[in-house]
Coordinates of C-alpha atoms and ligand atoms in Angstrom, one line a residue:
X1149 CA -8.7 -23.0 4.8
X1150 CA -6.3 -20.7 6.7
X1151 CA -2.7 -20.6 5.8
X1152 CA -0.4 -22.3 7.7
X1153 CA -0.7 -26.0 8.4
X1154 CA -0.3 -27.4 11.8
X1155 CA 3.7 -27.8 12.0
X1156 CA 4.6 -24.4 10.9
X1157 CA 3.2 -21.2 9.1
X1158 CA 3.3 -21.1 5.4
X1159 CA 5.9 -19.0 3.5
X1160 CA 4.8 -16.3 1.3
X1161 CA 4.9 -18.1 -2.1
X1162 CA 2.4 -20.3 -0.5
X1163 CA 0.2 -17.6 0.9
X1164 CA 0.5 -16.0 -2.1
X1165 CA -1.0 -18.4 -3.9
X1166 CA -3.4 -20.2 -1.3
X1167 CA -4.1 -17.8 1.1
X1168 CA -8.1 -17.7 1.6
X1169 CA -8.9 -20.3 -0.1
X1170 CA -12.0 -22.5 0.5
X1171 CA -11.8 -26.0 1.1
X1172 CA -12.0 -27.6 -2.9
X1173 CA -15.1 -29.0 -3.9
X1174 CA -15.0 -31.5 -6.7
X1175 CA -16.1 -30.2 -10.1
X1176 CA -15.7 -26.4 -9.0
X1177 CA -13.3 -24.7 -11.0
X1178 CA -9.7 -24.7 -9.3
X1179 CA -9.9 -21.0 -9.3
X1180 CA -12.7 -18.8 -8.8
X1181 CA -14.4 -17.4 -11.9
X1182 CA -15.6 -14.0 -11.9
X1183 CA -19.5 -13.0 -11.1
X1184 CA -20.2 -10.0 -13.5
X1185 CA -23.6 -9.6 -11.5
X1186 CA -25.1 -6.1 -10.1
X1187 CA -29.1 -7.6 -8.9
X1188 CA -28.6 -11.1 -7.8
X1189 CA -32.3 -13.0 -8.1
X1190 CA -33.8 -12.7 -4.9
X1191 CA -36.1 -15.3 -3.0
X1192 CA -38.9 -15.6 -0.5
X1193 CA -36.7 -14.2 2.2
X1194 CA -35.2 -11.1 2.9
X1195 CA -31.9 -10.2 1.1
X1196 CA -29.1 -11.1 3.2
X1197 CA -30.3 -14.1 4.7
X1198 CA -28.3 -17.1 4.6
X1199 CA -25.4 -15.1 3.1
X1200 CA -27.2 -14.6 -0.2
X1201 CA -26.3 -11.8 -2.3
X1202 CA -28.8 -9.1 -3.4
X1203 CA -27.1 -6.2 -4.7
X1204 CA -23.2 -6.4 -5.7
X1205 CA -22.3 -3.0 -4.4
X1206 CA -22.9 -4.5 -0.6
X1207 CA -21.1 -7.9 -1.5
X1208 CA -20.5 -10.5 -4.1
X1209 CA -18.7 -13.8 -4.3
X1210 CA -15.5 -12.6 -6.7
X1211 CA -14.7 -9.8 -3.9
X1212 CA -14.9 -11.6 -1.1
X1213 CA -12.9 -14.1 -2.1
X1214 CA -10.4 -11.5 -3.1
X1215 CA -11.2 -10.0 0.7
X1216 CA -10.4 -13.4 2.0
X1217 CA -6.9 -14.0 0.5
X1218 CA -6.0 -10.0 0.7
X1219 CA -7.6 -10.4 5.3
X1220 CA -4.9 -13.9 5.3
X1221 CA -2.1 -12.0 4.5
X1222 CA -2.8 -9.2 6.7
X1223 CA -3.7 -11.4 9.5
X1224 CA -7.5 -9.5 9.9
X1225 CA -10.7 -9.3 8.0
X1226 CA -10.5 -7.2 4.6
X1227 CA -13.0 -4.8 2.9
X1228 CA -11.6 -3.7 -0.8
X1229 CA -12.2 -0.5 -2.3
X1230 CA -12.1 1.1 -5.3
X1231 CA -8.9 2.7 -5.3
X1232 CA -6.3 3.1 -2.4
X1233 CA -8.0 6.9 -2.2
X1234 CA -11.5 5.6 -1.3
X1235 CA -10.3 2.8 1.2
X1236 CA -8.0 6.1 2.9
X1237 CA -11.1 7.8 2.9
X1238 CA -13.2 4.9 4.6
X1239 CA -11.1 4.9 7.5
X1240 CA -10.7 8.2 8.3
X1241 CA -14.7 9.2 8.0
X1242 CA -16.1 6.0 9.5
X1243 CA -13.5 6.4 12.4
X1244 CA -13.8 9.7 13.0
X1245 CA -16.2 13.1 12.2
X1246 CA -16.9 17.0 12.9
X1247 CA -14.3 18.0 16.3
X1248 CA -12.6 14.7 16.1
X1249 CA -8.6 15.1 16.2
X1250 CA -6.7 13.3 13.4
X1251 CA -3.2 13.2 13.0
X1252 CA -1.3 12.1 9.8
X1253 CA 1.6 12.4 8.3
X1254 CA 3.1 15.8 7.1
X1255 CA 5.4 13.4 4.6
X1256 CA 2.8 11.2 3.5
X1257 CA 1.3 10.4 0.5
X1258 CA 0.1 13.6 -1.2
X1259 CA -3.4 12.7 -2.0
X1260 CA -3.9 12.4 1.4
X1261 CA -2.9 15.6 2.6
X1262 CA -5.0 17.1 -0.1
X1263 CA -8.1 15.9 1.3
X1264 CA -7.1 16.3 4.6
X1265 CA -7.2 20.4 3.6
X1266 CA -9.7 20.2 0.8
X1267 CA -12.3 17.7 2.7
X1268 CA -11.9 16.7 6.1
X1269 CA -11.0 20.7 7.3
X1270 CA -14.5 21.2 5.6
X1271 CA -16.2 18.5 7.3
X1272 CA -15.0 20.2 11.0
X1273 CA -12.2 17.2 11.5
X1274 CA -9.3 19.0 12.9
X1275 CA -6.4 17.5 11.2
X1276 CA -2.6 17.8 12.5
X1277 CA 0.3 17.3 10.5
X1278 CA 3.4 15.4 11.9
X1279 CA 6.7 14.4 10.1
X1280 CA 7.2 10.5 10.4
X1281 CA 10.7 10.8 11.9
X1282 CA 9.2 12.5 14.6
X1283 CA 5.6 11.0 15.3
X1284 CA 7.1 8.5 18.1
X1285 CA 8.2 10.7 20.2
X1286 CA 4.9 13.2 19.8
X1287 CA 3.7 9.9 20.8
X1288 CA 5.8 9.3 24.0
X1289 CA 5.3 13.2 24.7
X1290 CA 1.7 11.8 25.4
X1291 CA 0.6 14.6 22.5
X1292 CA -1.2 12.3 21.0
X1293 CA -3.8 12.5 23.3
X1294 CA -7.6 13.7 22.7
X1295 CA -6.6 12.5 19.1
X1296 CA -9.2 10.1 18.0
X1297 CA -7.6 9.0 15.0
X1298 CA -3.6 8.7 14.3
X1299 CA -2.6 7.5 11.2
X1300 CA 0.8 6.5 10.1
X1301 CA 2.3 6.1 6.3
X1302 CA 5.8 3.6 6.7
X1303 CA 7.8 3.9 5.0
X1304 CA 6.5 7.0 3.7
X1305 CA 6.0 7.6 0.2
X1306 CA 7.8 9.5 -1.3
X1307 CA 10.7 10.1 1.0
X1308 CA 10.5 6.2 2.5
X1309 CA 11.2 7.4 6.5
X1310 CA 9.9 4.5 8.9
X1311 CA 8.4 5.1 12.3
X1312 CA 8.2 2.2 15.0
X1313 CA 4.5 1.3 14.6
X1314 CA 4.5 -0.3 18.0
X1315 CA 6.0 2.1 19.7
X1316 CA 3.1 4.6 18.2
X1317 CA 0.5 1.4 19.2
X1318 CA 1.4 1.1 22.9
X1319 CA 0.9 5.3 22.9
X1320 CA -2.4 5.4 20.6
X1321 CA -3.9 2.8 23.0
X1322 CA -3.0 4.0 25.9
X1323 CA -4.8 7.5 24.9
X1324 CA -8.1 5.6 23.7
X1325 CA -7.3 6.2 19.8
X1326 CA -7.3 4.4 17.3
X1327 CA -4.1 3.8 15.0
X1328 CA -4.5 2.7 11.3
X1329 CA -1.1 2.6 9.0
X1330 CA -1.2 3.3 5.4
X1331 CA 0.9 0.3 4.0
X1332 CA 1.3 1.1 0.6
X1333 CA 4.6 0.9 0.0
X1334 CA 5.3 -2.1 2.5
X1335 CA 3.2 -4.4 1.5
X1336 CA 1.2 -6.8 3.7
X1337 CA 4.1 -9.2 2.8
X1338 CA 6.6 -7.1 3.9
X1339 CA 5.0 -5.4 7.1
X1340 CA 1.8 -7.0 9.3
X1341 CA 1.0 -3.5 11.0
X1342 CA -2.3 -5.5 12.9
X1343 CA 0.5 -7.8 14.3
X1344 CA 2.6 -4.6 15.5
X1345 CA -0.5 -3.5 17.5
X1346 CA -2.7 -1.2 15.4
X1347 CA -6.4 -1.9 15.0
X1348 CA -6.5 -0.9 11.5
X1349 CA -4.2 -1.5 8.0
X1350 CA -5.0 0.2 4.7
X1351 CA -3.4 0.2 1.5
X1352 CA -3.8 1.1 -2.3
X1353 CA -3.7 -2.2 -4.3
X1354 CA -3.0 -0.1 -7.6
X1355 CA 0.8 -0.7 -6.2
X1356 CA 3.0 -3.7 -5.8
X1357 CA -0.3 -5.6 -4.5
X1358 CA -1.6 -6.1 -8.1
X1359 CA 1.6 -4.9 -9.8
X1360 CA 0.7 -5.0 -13.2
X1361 CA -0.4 -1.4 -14.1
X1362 CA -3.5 -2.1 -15.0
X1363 CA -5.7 -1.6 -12.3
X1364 CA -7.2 0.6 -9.3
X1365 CA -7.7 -0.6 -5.7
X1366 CA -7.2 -0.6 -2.0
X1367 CA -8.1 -2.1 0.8
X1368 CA -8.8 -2.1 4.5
X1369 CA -8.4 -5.1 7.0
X1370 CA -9.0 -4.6 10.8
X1371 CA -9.3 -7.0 13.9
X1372 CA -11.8 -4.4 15.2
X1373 CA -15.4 -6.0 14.7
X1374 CA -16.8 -2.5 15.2
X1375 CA -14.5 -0.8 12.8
X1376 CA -15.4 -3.4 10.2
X1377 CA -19.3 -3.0 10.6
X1378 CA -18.6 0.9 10.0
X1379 CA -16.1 0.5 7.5
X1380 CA -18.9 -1.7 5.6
X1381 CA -21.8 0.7 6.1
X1382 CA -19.5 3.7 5.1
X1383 CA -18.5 1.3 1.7
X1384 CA -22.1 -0.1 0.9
X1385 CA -23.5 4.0 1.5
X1386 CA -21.3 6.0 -0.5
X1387 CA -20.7 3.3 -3.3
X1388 CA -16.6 2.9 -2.8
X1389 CA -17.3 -1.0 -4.1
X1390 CA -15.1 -1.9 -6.5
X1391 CA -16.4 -4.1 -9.9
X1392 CA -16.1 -7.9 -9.9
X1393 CA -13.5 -7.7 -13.3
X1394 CA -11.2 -5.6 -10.7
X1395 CA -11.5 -7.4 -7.8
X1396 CA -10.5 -10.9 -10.2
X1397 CA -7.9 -9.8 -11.9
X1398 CA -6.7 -8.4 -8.6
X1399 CA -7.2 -11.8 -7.2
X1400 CA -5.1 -13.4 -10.0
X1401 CA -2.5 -11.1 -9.9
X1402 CA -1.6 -11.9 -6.6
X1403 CA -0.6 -15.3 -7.1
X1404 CA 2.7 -13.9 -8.3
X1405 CA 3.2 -11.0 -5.2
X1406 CA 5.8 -13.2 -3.6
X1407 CA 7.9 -13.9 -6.8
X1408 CA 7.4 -10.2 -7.9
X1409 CA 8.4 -8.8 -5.0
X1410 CA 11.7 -11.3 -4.2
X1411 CA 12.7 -9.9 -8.0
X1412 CA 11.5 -6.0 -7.7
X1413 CA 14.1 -6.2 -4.0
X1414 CA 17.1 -7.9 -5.6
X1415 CA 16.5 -5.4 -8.4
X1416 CA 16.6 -2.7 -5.7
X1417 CA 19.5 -4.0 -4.0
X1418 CA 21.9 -3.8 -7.1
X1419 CA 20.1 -0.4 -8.1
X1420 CA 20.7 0.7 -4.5
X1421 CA 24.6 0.2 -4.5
X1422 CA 25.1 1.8 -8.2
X1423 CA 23.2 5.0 -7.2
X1424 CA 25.2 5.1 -3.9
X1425 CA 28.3 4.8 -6.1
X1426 CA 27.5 7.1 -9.1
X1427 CA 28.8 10.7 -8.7
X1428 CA 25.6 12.6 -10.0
X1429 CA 23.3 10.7 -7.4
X1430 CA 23.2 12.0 -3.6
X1431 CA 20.8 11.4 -0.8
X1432 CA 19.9 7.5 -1.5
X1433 CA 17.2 6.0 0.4
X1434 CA 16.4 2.5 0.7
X1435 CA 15.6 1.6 4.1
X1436 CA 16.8 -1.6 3.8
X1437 CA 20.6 -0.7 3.1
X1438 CA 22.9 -0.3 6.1
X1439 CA 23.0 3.2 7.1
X1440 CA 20.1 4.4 5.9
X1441 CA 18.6 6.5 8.8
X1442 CA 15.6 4.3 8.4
X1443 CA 17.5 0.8 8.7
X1444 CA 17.6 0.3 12.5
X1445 CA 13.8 0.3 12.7
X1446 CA 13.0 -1.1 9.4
X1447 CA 14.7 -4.4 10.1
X1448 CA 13.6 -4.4 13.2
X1449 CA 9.6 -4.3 12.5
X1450 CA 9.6 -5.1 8.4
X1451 CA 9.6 -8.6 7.4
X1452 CA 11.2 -8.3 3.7
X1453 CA 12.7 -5.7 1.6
X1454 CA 10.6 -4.0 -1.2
X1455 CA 11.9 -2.2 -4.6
X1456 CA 10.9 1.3 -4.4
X1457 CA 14.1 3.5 -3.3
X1458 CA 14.5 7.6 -4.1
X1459 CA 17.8 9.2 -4.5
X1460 CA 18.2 13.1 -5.9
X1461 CA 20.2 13.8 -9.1
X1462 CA 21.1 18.0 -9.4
X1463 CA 18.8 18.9 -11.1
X1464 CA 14.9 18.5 -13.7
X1465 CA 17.5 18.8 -16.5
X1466 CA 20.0 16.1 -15.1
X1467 CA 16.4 13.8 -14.9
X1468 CA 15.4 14.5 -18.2
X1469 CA 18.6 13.8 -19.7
X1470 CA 18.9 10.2 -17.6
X1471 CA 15.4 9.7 -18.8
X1472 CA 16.4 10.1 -22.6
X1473 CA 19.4 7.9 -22.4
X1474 CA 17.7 5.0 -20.4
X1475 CA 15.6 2.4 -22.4
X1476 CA 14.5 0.0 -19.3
X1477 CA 13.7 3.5 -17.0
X1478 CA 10.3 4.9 -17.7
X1479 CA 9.1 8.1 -16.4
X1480 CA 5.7 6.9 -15.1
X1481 CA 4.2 7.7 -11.5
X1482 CA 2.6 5.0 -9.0
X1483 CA 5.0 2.1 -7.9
X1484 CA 5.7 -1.8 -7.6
X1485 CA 4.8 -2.6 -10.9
X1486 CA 6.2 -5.1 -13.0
X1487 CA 7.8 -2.5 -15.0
X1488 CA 11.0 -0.5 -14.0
X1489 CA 9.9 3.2 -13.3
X1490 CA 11.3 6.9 -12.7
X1491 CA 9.1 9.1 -11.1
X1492 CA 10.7 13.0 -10.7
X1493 CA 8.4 14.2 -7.8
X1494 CA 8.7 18.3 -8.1
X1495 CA 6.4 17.9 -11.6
X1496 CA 3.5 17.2 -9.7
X1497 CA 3.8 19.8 -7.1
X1498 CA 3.1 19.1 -2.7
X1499 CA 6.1 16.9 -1.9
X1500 CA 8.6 19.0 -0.3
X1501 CA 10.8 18.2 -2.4
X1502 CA 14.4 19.6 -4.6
X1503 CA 13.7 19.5 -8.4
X1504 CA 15.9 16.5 -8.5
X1505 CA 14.1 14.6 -6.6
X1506 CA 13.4 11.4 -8.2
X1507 CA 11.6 7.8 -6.8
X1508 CA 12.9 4.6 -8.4
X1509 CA 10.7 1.8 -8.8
X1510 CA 12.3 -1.6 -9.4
X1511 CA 10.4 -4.0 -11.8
X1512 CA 10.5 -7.8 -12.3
X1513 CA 13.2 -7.4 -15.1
X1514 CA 16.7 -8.7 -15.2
X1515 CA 19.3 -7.2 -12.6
X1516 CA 22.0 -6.9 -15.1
X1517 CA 20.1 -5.4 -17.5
X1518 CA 18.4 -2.8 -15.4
X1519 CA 21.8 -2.2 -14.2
X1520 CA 23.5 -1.8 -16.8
X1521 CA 20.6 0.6 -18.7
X1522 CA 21.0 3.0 -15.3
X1523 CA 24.1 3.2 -15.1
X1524 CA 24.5 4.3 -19.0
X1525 CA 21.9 6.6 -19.0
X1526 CA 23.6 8.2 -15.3
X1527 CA 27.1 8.5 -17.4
X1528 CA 25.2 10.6 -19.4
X1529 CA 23.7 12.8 -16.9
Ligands
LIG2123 C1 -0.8 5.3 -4.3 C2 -1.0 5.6 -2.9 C3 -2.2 5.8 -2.3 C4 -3.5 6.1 -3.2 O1 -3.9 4.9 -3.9 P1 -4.8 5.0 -5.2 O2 -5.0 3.5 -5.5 O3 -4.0 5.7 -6.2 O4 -6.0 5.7 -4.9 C5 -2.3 6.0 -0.9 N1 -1.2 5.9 -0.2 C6 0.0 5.6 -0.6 C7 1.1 5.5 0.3 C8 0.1 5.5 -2.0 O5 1.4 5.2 -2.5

């Protein structure tokens, strides 16, 4: 069953919930159980045929009916990962290899950068690094060319700067590369990068995906049949399969992603216009507030707000003493979790970044309350 019925496409509480599922049989559980399997038993012919399953790090049934739901939403087909690291990885060394160009972000996710300069310069990949205010009009500059790979983070985590994906498409195209975007902090409910024109969209699913803080995964989906068969070799070869128990509780949690993230947005709304207000907070971003230097573009290509914003206070101290007065703010990295979090940035070192520098993610609690806890603990900063 694909989502949307014949009059009109579904809404994202319905995808949410429905999106890849199979026609119902009768007696089948409504939901799929989870297949704690590694050797499946094998028959007379060889593994593979008919669509049996042999070995669970090449496929099983729990995955890919996660894969399925996860593709529908993304509008392509899906291959899940481990973590958002290993699916990052995927794409970048089954798309491209020793003298290839690649191009990522400069602003992006730090991880990323790190094996950019710790891997991929080791593997003979010749990386460049460009700022995601400026990669479209490297792009329209026709620099991009020779590159085989670009890849875009947008918004960009931590600093949440968004680039015109289609703009970057039309270019990456028109030089014979390929362009993959790092959705993370969009969503595939709040961005379809595949729809804007790039062949390949890739995500962690530790994030607002699962949003419960209490798992690890990612994802790649694609409407490049070549990419996919690659992408799957690379995954079944190097073992970047994540476990059935993952890959189920993934699946349940996502049920909820269109309720979590409508609550995590409205939360960032409010939060947005008290830290705009509040005298110790400068240098607000949420793209989705007017004025932001990312809003233009943002409502433009994004289809819904999400609840991560960052802002800068004066100082480490200032953020440690917020921190100690706040009771719903935790100080806790990752994002899009059901939980309201504070992450300061500068303690973990490679964000360019002040000491202040903080990134608010909104969680599924009451607005008034979350409110009202910020703005006492920002009194006392
Ligand atoms: C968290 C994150 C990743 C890495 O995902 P993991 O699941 O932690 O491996 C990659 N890109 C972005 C933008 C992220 O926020």
């Amino acid at each position: 069953m694909t989502a949307g019925g014949p009059a009109r496409p579904w809404g994202d509480g319905t995808r949410s919930v429905r999106a890849g599922e199979a026609a119902p049989v009768p007696g089948a559980p409504l939901r799929p159980s989870p297949v704690f399997a590694a050797p499946f038993h094998l028959g007379d012919r060889p593994p593979g045929a008919d669509g049996a399953d042999g070995y669970a790090r090449t496929g099983q049934p729990t995955l890919r009916a996660f894969e399925a739901a996860v593709g529908e939403l993304d509008g392509g087909r899906c291959l899940s990962f481990a973590t958002g690291m290993a699916a990052i990885t995927a794409v970048l060394l089954a798309c491209a290899g020793a003298g290839d160009r690649v191009v990522l972000p400069s602003d992006g996710y730090y991880t990323t950068r790190l094996l950019a300069r710790d891997e991929l310069a080791r593997l003979g990949l010749r990386v460049d690094l460009v700022p995601t205010p400026e990669v479209e009009a490297v792009a329209a500059r026709g620099d991009l060319g020779g590159a085989r790979l670009v890849v875009l983070e947008t918004p960009s985590n931590p600093q949440l700067d968004v680039c015109d994906i289609a703009a970057v498409a039309r270019a990456t195209r028109a030089a014979g590369a390929l362009l993959a975007v790092d959705n993370t902090t969009a969503s595939p409910l709040g961005q379809r990068p595949l729809a804007l024109g790039a062949q390949v969209t890739v995500g962690s699913d530790t994030k607002a995906l699962t949003g419960h803080s209490d798992l690890l995964l990612g994802h790649v989906s694609t409407t490049d049949e070549e990419v996919l068969a690659r992408l799957r070799s690379w995954r079944d070869h190097t073992g970047s399969t994540p476990g059935p128990f993952e890959a189920w509780l993934g699946h349940r949690s996502l049920s909820t992603f269109d309720l979590r993230l409508a609550r995590q947005a409205a939360n960032a709304a409010a939060v947005a216009e008290l830290l705009a207000a509040h005298p110790a907070v400068s240098g607000l971003r949420w793209p989705w507030r007017p004025g932001d230097p990312s809003h233009a573009v943002a409502s433009r290509q994004m289809l819904r707000p999400g609840g991560v914003l960052s802002a800068e206070l004066p100082d480490a101290a200032a953020v440690g003493r917020m921190l100690g007065a706040a009771r719903l703010w935790t100080a806790a990295t990752s994002f899009g979790g059901v939980h309201s979090t504070v992450d300061r940035r500068a303690q973990w070192g490679g964000d360019d970044v002040p000491p202040g520098f903080v990134r608010f993610s909104c969680g599924i609690e009451d607005t008034d309350d979350l409110v009202d806890d910020l703005r006492a603990a920002l009194d006392r900063v």
